[in-house]
Amino acid sequence: LMTFSSFSFSNNEKGSLVMVGGALRADNDAVYEEFIRLAGGVKNAKIGIIPVASGSPHKYTQLFINDMTSRGLSESQVELIPIAIKDDSRTDEIDESTWSNNASSIVLANEIKDYTGVWFVGGDQLRITETLLTSEGENTPVLNSIWEIYEKGGVIGGTSAGAAIMSEIMIAGGDSYGALTYGKTDEYDDSSLDYQNEGGLVLTKGLGFFKDGIIDQHFDRKGRLGRLIVTAYENKNEFPVNFGIEENTALIYTSENNELTVKGENGVVVVDLSIATKEKDSYKSVKISYLENIDAFNLNDLTFKMDESKYTTSGYEYFYRENPVVSGAIDADSSLKHMIAYNLVDNEGADLVKTYLFDNSNKGYLFEFSKGEDTEGYWGQSGAADLYSFKNVYLDIKPVKVNINGTNEYKVKKNDVLWKVALAHEITVDEILKYNNLENPDLIYEDQVINLP
C-alpha cells in the first residue's frame, strides 16, 4: 500500500501529543511547526494521516498535506493511511468507505511502523474509536502500530475529534445544559453530528494516549465547561485535573518532562475537581485556571509555569467594577477568559462574577466564579493586545429557576395568602418580603402586584 525509506524519530525518550481544540487555521504556524518538530523536523519527519473521522476523508487529507508541504515537507513525507468509513464525493475513482476494516490489516500495520508522526483529522470521534478498537474494546493491529510509533518517540496529533480520542474517557456528545440536567445518556441519533452539541452526555472509551485527565475541545466557543465538569466529577478520583482546549489552539504533551504547554491563538481551561463537592445538582469549589500561548502545566507536581513576560495582577488590579454580571453572548467580555480576567482577577471591585445557562424551559444554572487566597492572574501585552492567564478561580454551579417570558410579577388574587404564593413559585416567604420591601407577611390585598425573585 505504501513504500518509503526509513526516517529517524525525534530525540524524545517517549512520544508527544499535539491535541488541537478544532478549527485549526492554515496560517497557525506555531502549531504546525511544533508538530513537524516533534515528528523529527523538516528533514526527518514521516507523517501518516488518518481521515476516518471525516465525512470527506480525501478533502481533509489533502488540506493537511498542503499544510505540511507549505512548511517544507515533501509530498513523499506525508501520506494517507487508508482508514475511513465515508465515501468522499470528490473522488470518483475510489470508494473510501471500503476502507472501514483496514485497521485490522497486518500488512497496513507493518507498513506504518516507520512513521514519526500520525495525524487524526476532525469530524466524529466515534468513527475513530469504532474502527481502531475492536468490538471488545481491544486494539486493532493498526492501533498497536500507532502505539509503537508513540512509544519510540513519535508524535500523535489531531484536531477536534482527533483531540477528543486522546484521553481514556472520551466525550463524544452532549452539551453543558444536557449534561447538568440529564447526565449520561445512551440514547442519541448518530445519523448526523447534531448529537455532539446537544442533549445528555455521550461517553465512551478513548484511545488513552493521554493518561492524566479528560480532554474536551471546541471548548469556549461551544460552551462545554459544564459538560466537562459533569464528566470529570464522576471520575475525579482517577482524573482530578482535566483540560478543555479552545479552537485554533494546541495542548502539547511531552512525555520526556511530563509537561503540558499551549500554542496557538486562544487557550486551554484547566478544570481541577480535587476539592470539589456535589450535592444534588449543585457543584462547589471547582477550581478553574486558564493557560494561553507559552504557559505550561507540570503533571508531576500539578504546578503552573506562566509566561515569564507577564506580570501578576494580584494587588495590581487594573479595573474597578462592582457587581459584574455576565448573562449571555451579547454582554461585553462574555467569553470565559475575558469574563474572568476582566471582571474578576484583574478587578479590584469584585470578588464574585456570575453568569447563567438555561434553555427555553424555566430551569437553568447559575455559575458563580470567585476569588480565593490562591487565585492569581497574569497580564502581559502583545502590541496593543492584552494577554491574560490565571489560576485557581473557584466555581460553584447551582440550579435556578428562570422566567423566559420576561415577567416576574404576580397579581394577588382574592383569598391569596403569601405562603401559598411562595410555595407555588418554589421560593420562600422571606424572599418575597425582602424582594418587595414588605414587613408583614399577612398583609397583602387583591390586585396587589408582587415582584418575584
Short mmCIF file of C-alpha atoms in Angstrom, two decimals:
data_model
loop_
_atom_site.label_atom_id
_atom_site.label_comp_id
_atom_site.label_asym_id
_atom_site.label_seq_id
_atom_site.Cartn_x
_atom_site.Cartn_y
_atom_site.Cartn_z
CA LEU A 1 0.00 0.00 0.00
CA MET A 2 2.86 2.36 0.80
CA THR A 3 6.60 2.39 0.26
CA PHE A 4 9.17 4.81 1.65
CA SER A 5 12.66 4.94 3.06
CA SER A 6 13.31 4.94 6.81
CA PHE A 7 13.19 8.21 8.70
CA SER A 8 14.54 8.80 12.21
CA PHE A 9 12.41 9.76 15.20
CA SER A 10 12.80 12.81 17.41
CA ASN A 11 15.11 12.61 20.40
CA ASN A 12 12.34 12.23 22.98
CA GLU A 13 12.64 9.16 25.20
CA LYS A 14 8.95 8.60 24.52
CA GLY A 15 6.40 10.32 22.40
CA SER A 16 4.49 13.56 22.35
CA LEU A 17 0.89 14.58 21.76
CA VAL A 18 -0.44 17.60 19.87
CA MET A 19 -4.12 17.99 20.79
CA VAL A 20 -5.91 20.79 18.91
CA GLY A 21 -9.30 22.09 20.01
CA GLY A 22 -10.68 22.20 16.47
CA ALA A 23 -10.98 24.85 13.75
CA LEU A 24 -7.22 24.77 13.12
CA ARG A 25 -6.40 27.53 10.68
CA ALA A 26 -3.98 27.01 7.84
CA ASP A 27 -1.92 30.02 8.99
CA ASN A 28 -1.34 28.68 12.52
CA ASP A 29 2.42 28.32 12.11
CA ALA A 30 3.10 27.73 15.80
CA VAL A 31 1.04 24.53 15.94
CA TYR A 32 2.04 23.07 12.58
CA GLU A 33 5.72 23.80 13.10
CA GLU A 34 5.68 22.24 16.56
CA PHE A 35 4.05 19.10 15.19
CA ILE A 36 6.74 18.87 12.50
CA ARG A 37 9.50 19.47 15.05
CA LEU A 38 8.20 16.71 17.31
CA ALA A 39 7.98 14.40 14.29
CA GLY A 40 11.71 14.80 13.69
CA GLY A 41 11.92 18.10 11.82
CA VAL A 42 11.55 19.00 8.18
CA LYS A 43 14.33 16.65 7.06
CA ASN A 44 13.31 13.58 9.06
CA ALA A 45 9.54 13.74 9.52
CA LYS A 46 7.39 11.00 8.01
CA ILE A 47 3.72 11.61 8.73
CA GLY A 48 0.62 9.49 8.21
CA ILE A 49 -2.88 10.98 8.11
CA ILE A 50 -5.93 9.08 9.35
CA PRO A 51 -9.11 10.68 7.94
CA VAL A 52 -11.71 8.25 9.31
CA ALA A 53 -13.49 10.86 11.47
CA SER A 54 -14.41 12.96 8.45
CA GLY A 55 -17.30 12.63 6.07
CA SER A 56 -14.92 13.98 3.40
CA PRO A 57 -11.74 11.97 4.01
CA HIS A 58 -10.00 12.89 0.75
CA LYS A 59 -10.65 16.62 1.17
CA TYR A 60 -9.29 16.89 4.69
CA THR A 61 -6.34 14.63 3.99
CA GLN A 62 -5.35 16.87 1.09
CA LEU A 63 -5.77 20.01 3.19
CA PHE A 64 -3.39 18.62 5.82
CA ILE A 65 -0.91 17.53 3.15
CA ASN A 66 -0.97 21.11 1.84
CA ASP A 67 -0.37 22.44 5.36
CA MET A 68 2.67 20.19 5.71
CA THR A 69 4.21 20.75 2.26
CA SER A 70 3.79 24.52 2.58
CA ARG A 71 6.08 24.27 5.60
CA GLY A 72 8.89 22.44 3.88
CA LEU A 73 7.95 18.75 3.81
CA SER A 74 7.91 16.90 0.52
CA GLU A 75 4.82 15.04 -0.64
CA SER A 76 6.64 11.75 -0.05
CA GLN A 77 6.90 12.64 3.64
CA VAL A 78 3.13 12.99 4.14
CA GLU A 79 0.86 10.08 3.29
CA LEU A 80 -2.70 8.92 3.67
CA ILE A 81 -3.34 5.96 5.94
CA PRO A 82 -6.37 4.42 4.19
CA ILE A 83 -8.88 4.08 7.01
CA ALA A 84 -12.32 5.64 6.50
CA ILE A 85 -16.00 4.77 6.66
CA LYS A 86 -17.46 7.52 4.48
CA ASP A 87 -17.09 7.83 0.71
CA ASP A 88 -15.82 11.22 -0.44
CA SER A 89 -17.81 12.60 -3.38
CA ARG A 90 -14.67 14.35 -4.63
CA THR A 91 -13.02 11.05 -5.59
CA ASP A 92 -14.79 9.24 -8.44
CA GLU A 93 -12.09 6.61 -8.78
CA ILE A 94 -12.31 5.18 -5.26
CA ASP A 95 -14.92 4.49 -2.60
CA GLU A 96 -13.29 5.36 0.72
CA SER A 97 -16.00 3.54 2.66
CA THR A 98 -14.38 0.28 1.54
CA TRP A 99 -11.50 1.13 3.89
CA SER A 100 -13.63 0.59 7.00
CA ASN A 101 -11.89 -2.64 8.02
CA ASN A 102 -8.34 -1.63 7.13
CA ALA A 103 -7.36 -1.12 10.77
CA SER A 104 -7.33 -4.92 11.06
CA SER A 105 -4.81 -5.30 8.22
CA ILE A 106 -1.47 -6.75 9.36
CA VAL A 107 0.08 -5.55 6.09
CA LEU A 108 -1.00 -1.95 6.70
CA ALA A 109 0.00 -2.15 10.37
CA ASN A 110 3.53 -3.20 9.40
CA GLU A 111 3.84 -0.52 6.72
CA ILE A 112 3.13 2.40 9.05
CA LYS A 113 5.56 1.48 11.83
CA ASP A 114 8.31 3.73 10.48
CA TYR A 115 6.20 6.87 10.66
CA THR A 116 7.46 9.56 13.03
CA GLY A 117 4.03 11.16 13.39
CA VAL A 118 0.35 10.34 12.93
CA TRP A 119 -2.38 12.96 12.48
CA PHE A 120 -6.14 12.47 13.01
CA VAL A 121 -8.41 14.87 11.14
CA GLY A 122 -11.60 16.19 12.73
CA GLY A 123 -15.18 15.00 12.43
CA ASP A 124 -16.89 12.32 14.51
CA GLN A 125 -14.65 10.84 17.18
CA LEU A 126 -16.82 7.73 17.43
CA ARG A 127 -15.74 6.82 13.90
CA ILE A 128 -12.13 6.77 15.08
CA THR A 129 -12.69 4.58 18.11
CA GLU A 130 -15.10 2.25 16.33
CA THR A 131 -12.54 1.50 13.61
CA LEU A 132 -9.31 1.43 15.64
CA LEU A 133 -10.76 -0.57 18.55
CA THR A 134 -12.34 -3.99 18.15
CA SER A 135 -15.92 -4.64 19.26
CA GLU A 136 -14.43 -5.94 22.52
CA GLY A 137 -12.53 -2.67 23.04
CA GLU A 138 -9.12 -4.13 22.18
CA ASN A 139 -6.50 -2.52 19.94
CA THR A 140 -6.52 -3.36 16.25
CA PRO A 141 -3.16 -4.10 14.58
CA VAL A 142 -3.00 -0.56 13.16
CA LEU A 143 -3.63 0.98 16.58
CA ASN A 144 -0.88 -1.19 18.03
CA SER A 145 1.47 0.19 15.38
CA ILE A 146 0.45 3.75 16.25
CA TRP A 147 1.23 2.98 19.89
CA GLU A 148 4.62 1.64 18.80
CA ILE A 149 5.30 4.89 16.94
CA TYR A 150 4.42 6.86 20.06
CA GLU A 151 6.47 4.71 22.42
CA LYS A 152 9.53 5.04 20.17
CA GLY A 153 9.37 8.83 20.42
CA GLY A 154 6.95 9.79 17.66
CA VAL A 155 4.17 12.35 17.90
CA ILE A 156 0.43 11.66 17.75
CA GLY A 157 -1.71 14.65 16.90
CA GLY A 158 -5.20 15.58 15.88
CA THR A 159 -7.78 18.31 15.76
CA SER A 160 -11.32 18.34 17.17
CA ALA A 161 -12.32 14.65 17.11
CA GLY A 162 -8.61 13.92 16.86
CA ALA A 163 -8.12 15.57 20.25
CA ALA A 164 -11.20 14.03 21.91
CA ILE A 165 -9.87 10.50 21.34
CA MET A 166 -6.66 11.13 23.28
CA SER A 167 -7.94 10.52 26.81
CA GLU A 168 -9.01 7.25 28.44
CA ILE A 169 -12.58 8.53 28.80
CA MET A 170 -13.86 10.12 25.60
CA ILE A 171 -16.60 12.72 25.46
CA ALA A 172 -18.44 12.02 22.23
CA GLY A 173 -21.54 14.22 22.55
CA GLY A 174 -23.88 16.36 24.59
CA ASP A 175 -23.87 19.97 25.73
CA SER A 176 -23.41 21.61 29.12
CA TYR A 177 -27.11 22.09 29.81
CA GLY A 178 -27.89 18.50 28.86
CA ALA A 179 -25.00 17.17 30.94
CA LEU A 180 -26.04 19.15 34.03
CA THR A 181 -29.72 18.28 33.61
CA TYR A 182 -29.72 14.67 32.37
CA GLY A 183 -26.20 13.38 32.96
CA LYS A 184 -25.05 10.48 30.81
CA THR A 185 -27.25 9.04 28.09
CA ASP A 186 -27.05 6.02 25.80
CA GLU A 187 -29.83 7.36 23.58
CA TYR A 188 -28.71 9.60 20.75
CA ASP A 189 -29.18 9.91 16.99
CA ASP A 190 -25.86 9.44 15.20
CA SER A 191 -27.32 9.93 11.71
CA SER A 192 -25.86 13.44 11.86
CA LEU A 193 -23.32 15.17 14.08
CA ASP A 194 -26.02 17.11 15.97
CA TYR A 195 -25.73 14.82 18.99
CA GLN A 196 -22.23 16.15 19.57
CA ASN A 197 -23.63 19.54 20.54
CA GLU A 198 -26.93 18.86 22.30
CA GLY A 199 -28.57 16.63 24.88
CA GLY A 200 -27.14 14.39 27.56
CA LEU A 201 -23.55 13.22 27.79
CA VAL A 202 -22.35 10.58 25.35
CA LEU A 203 -19.27 8.93 26.89
CA THR A 204 -17.21 6.02 25.69
CA LYS A 205 -13.70 4.60 25.71
CA GLY A 206 -10.98 6.74 24.13
CA LEU A 207 -7.61 5.63 22.79
CA GLY A 208 -5.86 6.54 26.04
CA PHE A 209 -2.67 8.18 24.78
CA PHE A 210 -3.12 10.95 27.38
CA LYS A 211 -3.21 9.35 30.83
CA ASP A 212 -3.51 12.42 33.04
CA GLY A 213 -7.02 13.74 32.55
CA ILE A 214 -10.06 14.01 30.31
CA ILE A 215 -9.85 16.13 27.15
CA ASP A 216 -12.63 18.25 25.68
CA GLN A 217 -12.40 20.50 22.61
CA HIS A 218 -14.13 23.44 20.84
CA PHE A 219 -14.29 24.39 24.49
CA ASP A 220 -15.28 28.02 24.89
CA ARG A 221 -16.97 28.56 21.54
CA LYS A 222 -19.37 25.68 22.20
CA GLY A 223 -19.71 26.36 25.94
CA ARG A 224 -18.50 22.98 27.16
CA LEU A 225 -17.36 23.86 30.68
CA GLY A 226 -20.45 22.32 32.25
CA ARG A 227 -20.20 19.04 30.37
CA LEU A 228 -16.51 18.61 31.25
CA ILE A 229 -17.26 19.25 34.93
CA VAL A 230 -20.08 16.69 34.97
CA THR A 231 -17.91 14.10 33.20
CA ALA A 232 -14.83 14.71 35.30
CA TYR A 233 -16.61 14.84 38.66
CA GLU A 234 -17.82 11.29 38.24
CA ASN A 235 -14.19 10.29 37.61
CA LYS A 236 -12.44 12.73 39.94
CA ASN A 237 -10.62 10.07 41.94
CA GLU A 238 -8.81 8.92 38.80
CA PHE A 239 -8.76 12.24 36.93
CA PRO A 240 -8.90 15.20 39.35
CA VAL A 241 -7.44 17.63 36.77
CA ASN A 242 -8.89 17.92 33.26
CA PHE A 243 -8.47 20.08 30.17
CA GLY A 244 -10.72 22.00 27.77
CA ILE A 245 -8.92 23.10 24.60
CA GLU A 246 -10.17 26.13 22.70
CA GLU A 247 -10.30 26.39 18.92
CA ASN A 248 -7.18 27.03 16.81
CA THR A 249 -5.12 26.12 19.89
CA ALA A 250 -2.99 23.12 20.78
CA LEU A 251 -2.35 21.48 24.13
CA ILE A 252 1.02 19.79 23.71
CA TYR A 253 2.15 16.92 25.92
CA THR A 254 5.78 15.84 26.05
CA SER A 255 6.42 12.66 27.98
CA GLU A 256 10.13 13.34 28.50
CA ASN A 257 9.28 16.03 31.08
CA ASN A 258 5.63 15.10 31.70
CA GLU A 259 4.60 18.66 30.90
CA LEU A 260 1.79 20.37 29.02
CA THR A 261 2.34 23.54 27.01
CA VAL A 262 -0.01 25.71 24.99
CA LYS A 263 0.45 27.05 21.48
CA GLY A 264 -1.97 28.84 19.20
CA GLU A 265 -4.49 31.63 19.07
CA ASN A 266 -6.52 31.02 22.23
CA GLY A 267 -6.04 28.94 25.37
CA VAL A 268 -6.71 25.89 27.49
CA VAL A 269 -9.04 25.75 30.50
CA VAL A 270 -7.78 23.62 33.39
CA VAL A 271 -10.62 22.15 35.48
CA ASP A 272 -9.48 20.92 38.90
CA LEU A 273 -12.03 18.90 40.89
CA SER A 274 -9.69 17.72 43.64
CA ILE A 275 -11.57 19.64 46.37
CA ALA A 276 -14.93 19.93 44.57
CA THR A 277 -18.11 18.63 46.14
CA LYS A 278 -21.55 17.87 44.75
CA GLU A 279 -24.94 17.95 46.44
CA LYS A 280 -27.93 17.06 44.28
CA ASP A 281 -27.46 19.21 41.14
CA SER A 282 -25.05 21.71 42.69
CA TYR A 283 -21.25 21.74 42.43
CA LYS A 284 -18.96 23.67 44.75
CA SER A 285 -15.28 24.60 44.76
CA VAL A 286 -14.36 23.62 41.23
CA LYS A 287 -11.03 25.31 40.52
CA ILE A 288 -10.69 26.92 37.10
CA SER A 289 -7.41 28.04 35.55
CA TYR A 290 -6.59 29.38 32.11
CA LEU A 291 -3.40 28.87 30.12
CA GLU A 292 -2.51 30.52 26.85
CA ASN A 293 0.44 30.63 24.48
CA ILE A 294 3.78 29.76 26.16
CA ASP A 295 2.14 28.90 29.53
CA ALA A 296 2.76 25.38 30.85
CA PHE A 297 1.46 22.89 33.41
CA ASN A 298 3.65 20.26 35.04
CA LEU A 299 1.90 16.94 35.57
CA ASN A 300 4.45 15.65 38.09
CA ASP A 301 3.57 18.19 40.79
CA LEU A 302 0.47 19.84 39.23
CA THR A 303 2.09 23.27 39.14
CA PHE A 304 1.70 26.13 36.69
CA LYS A 305 4.53 27.78 34.80
CA MET A 306 3.25 31.03 33.35
CA ASP A 307 4.83 33.08 30.59
CA GLU A 308 7.64 34.94 32.37
CA SER A 309 6.92 38.12 30.42
CA LYS A 310 3.59 38.50 32.21
CA TYR A 311 3.01 40.40 35.45
CA THR A 312 0.84 39.30 38.34
CA THR A 313 -2.46 41.15 38.70
CA SER A 314 -2.75 40.33 42.42
CA GLY A 315 -2.50 43.63 44.27
CA TYR A 316 -2.16 45.48 40.96
CA GLU A 317 -5.68 45.12 39.55
CA TYR A 318 -6.36 47.47 36.65
CA PHE A 319 -10.18 47.58 36.81
CA TYR A 320 -12.66 48.58 39.50
CA ARG A 321 -16.11 47.25 38.58
CA GLU A 322 -18.61 46.46 41.29
CA ASN A 323 -21.12 43.61 40.97
CA PRO A 324 -20.28 42.43 37.43
CA VAL A 325 -22.88 40.11 35.91
CA VAL A 326 -22.48 38.33 32.59
CA SER A 327 -25.72 36.85 31.34
CA GLY A 328 -25.12 35.86 27.75
CA ALA A 329 -23.49 36.29 24.37
CA ILE A 330 -24.43 39.96 23.93
CA ASP A 331 -22.69 41.06 27.12
CA ALA A 332 -19.22 42.54 26.96
CA ASP A 333 -16.42 40.14 27.95
CA SER A 334 -18.73 37.11 27.86
CA SER A 335 -16.11 34.58 26.73
CA LEU A 336 -14.81 32.50 29.62
CA LYS A 337 -11.33 34.02 29.55
CA HIS A 338 -12.46 37.63 29.24
CA MET A 339 -15.30 37.29 31.74
CA ILE A 340 -12.95 36.02 34.43
CA ALA A 341 -9.90 38.10 33.50
CA TYR A 342 -11.59 41.49 33.11
CA ASN A 343 -14.40 41.13 35.63
CA LEU A 344 -12.72 39.15 38.40
CA VAL A 345 -8.97 38.50 38.59
CA ASP A 346 -7.95 41.96 37.29
CA ASN A 347 -10.83 43.71 39.03
CA GLU A 348 -10.35 45.15 42.49
CA GLY A 349 -14.04 45.98 42.78
CA ALA A 350 -15.42 42.43 42.83
CA ASP A 351 -14.70 39.07 44.41
CA LEU A 352 -17.51 37.34 42.51
CA VAL A 353 -18.83 37.26 38.94
CA LYS A 354 -21.98 35.44 37.83
CA THR A 355 -23.25 34.07 34.57
CA TYR A 356 -26.18 31.85 33.64
CA LEU A 357 -27.00 28.84 31.48
CA PHE A 358 -30.57 27.92 30.58
CA ASP A 359 -32.73 26.71 27.70
CA ASN A 360 -36.33 27.57 26.82
CA SER A 361 -37.72 25.99 29.99
CA ASN A 362 -37.76 27.67 33.38
CA LYS A 363 -34.84 25.66 34.72
CA GLY A 364 -31.31 26.91 34.43
CA TYR A 365 -27.95 27.04 36.18
CA LEU A 366 -26.09 29.82 37.93
CA PHE A 367 -22.29 29.80 37.51
CA GLU A 368 -20.53 31.78 40.25
CA PHE A 369 -16.81 32.43 39.81
CA SER A 370 -14.98 33.78 42.86
CA LYS A 371 -11.50 34.59 44.11
CA GLY A 372 -9.71 32.50 46.70
CA GLU A 373 -6.49 33.04 48.61
CA ASP A 374 -4.55 31.19 45.91
CA THR A 375 -6.20 32.95 42.94
CA GLU A 376 -3.73 34.77 40.77
CA GLY A 377 -3.94 36.50 37.41
CA TYR A 378 -1.15 37.17 34.94
CA TRP A 379 -1.16 40.04 32.45
CA GLY A 380 1.05 40.89 29.52
CA GLN A 381 0.85 42.60 26.16
CA SER A 382 1.46 41.72 22.55
CA GLY A 383 1.42 45.00 20.69
CA ALA A 384 -1.73 46.70 21.95
CA ALA A 385 -3.49 43.42 22.81
CA ASP A 386 -3.93 42.24 26.39
CA LEU A 387 -2.64 38.77 27.28
CA TYR A 388 -4.22 37.05 30.27
CA SER A 389 -3.72 33.82 32.14
CA PHE A 390 -4.99 32.94 35.59
CA LYS A 391 -5.04 30.11 38.07
CA ASN A 392 -7.27 28.85 40.86
CA VAL A 393 -10.52 30.71 40.31
CA TYR A 394 -13.31 28.96 42.23
CA LEU A 395 -16.57 27.95 40.59
CA ASP A 396 -19.89 26.97 42.15
CA ILE A 397 -22.78 25.75 39.99
CA LYS A 398 -26.34 25.53 41.25
CA PRO A 399 -29.75 25.11 39.61
CA VAL A 400 -32.03 28.13 39.46
CA LYS A 401 -35.48 28.94 38.17
CA VAL A 402 -35.60 31.46 35.34
CA ASN A 403 -38.51 33.28 33.75
CA ILE A 404 -38.05 33.11 29.99
CA ASN A 405 -41.20 35.16 29.34
CA GLY A 406 -39.55 38.25 30.75
CA THR A 407 -42.08 38.91 33.52
CA ASN A 408 -41.52 38.35 37.23
CA GLU A 409 -44.69 39.97 38.51
CA TYR A 410 -47.60 38.28 40.27
CA LYS A 411 -51.01 39.90 40.77
CA VAL A 412 -52.57 38.87 44.07
CA LYS A 413 -55.91 37.08 43.72
CA LYS A 414 -58.85 37.05 46.10
CA ASN A 415 -58.12 34.84 49.15
CA ASP A 416 -54.42 34.54 48.31
CA VAL A 417 -52.01 34.10 51.19
CA LEU A 418 -48.33 34.77 50.83
CA TRP A 419 -47.09 31.33 51.83
CA LYS A 420 -49.21 29.73 49.10
CA VAL A 421 -47.85 32.18 46.51
CA ALA A 422 -44.31 31.35 47.63
CA LEU A 423 -44.97 27.59 47.51
CA ALA A 424 -46.46 27.79 44.00
CA HIS A 425 -43.35 29.58 42.70
CA GLU A 426 -40.84 27.43 44.65
CA ILE A 427 -39.46 30.34 46.66
CA THR A 428 -39.72 31.36 50.31
CA VAL A 429 -41.91 33.95 52.00
CA ASP A 430 -38.79 35.68 53.29
CA GLU A 431 -37.50 36.03 49.73
CA ILE A 432 -40.75 37.69 48.63
CA LEU A 433 -40.73 40.03 51.62
CA LYS A 434 -37.13 41.04 51.06
CA TYR A 435 -37.55 41.45 47.29
CA ASN A 436 -40.58 43.74 47.74
CA ASN A 437 -39.51 45.58 50.92
CA LEU A 438 -42.54 44.20 52.76
CA GLU A 439 -42.63 43.71 56.52
CA ASN A 440 -45.90 41.92 57.27
CA PRO A 441 -46.43 38.55 55.51
CA ASP A 442 -50.13 38.62 56.45
CA LEU A 443 -50.80 42.00 54.85
CA ILE A 444 -51.44 41.57 51.13
CA TYR A 445 -54.50 42.59 49.15
CA GLU A 446 -56.35 41.66 45.96
CA ASP A 447 -54.79 43.00 42.71
CA GLN A 448 -51.57 43.93 44.52
CA VAL A 449 -48.56 43.37 42.22
CA ILE A 450 -45.73 41.41 43.82
CA ASN A 451 -42.30 41.04 42.25
CA LEU A 452 -40.97 37.51 42.38
CA PRO A 453 -37.21 36.89 42.72
#
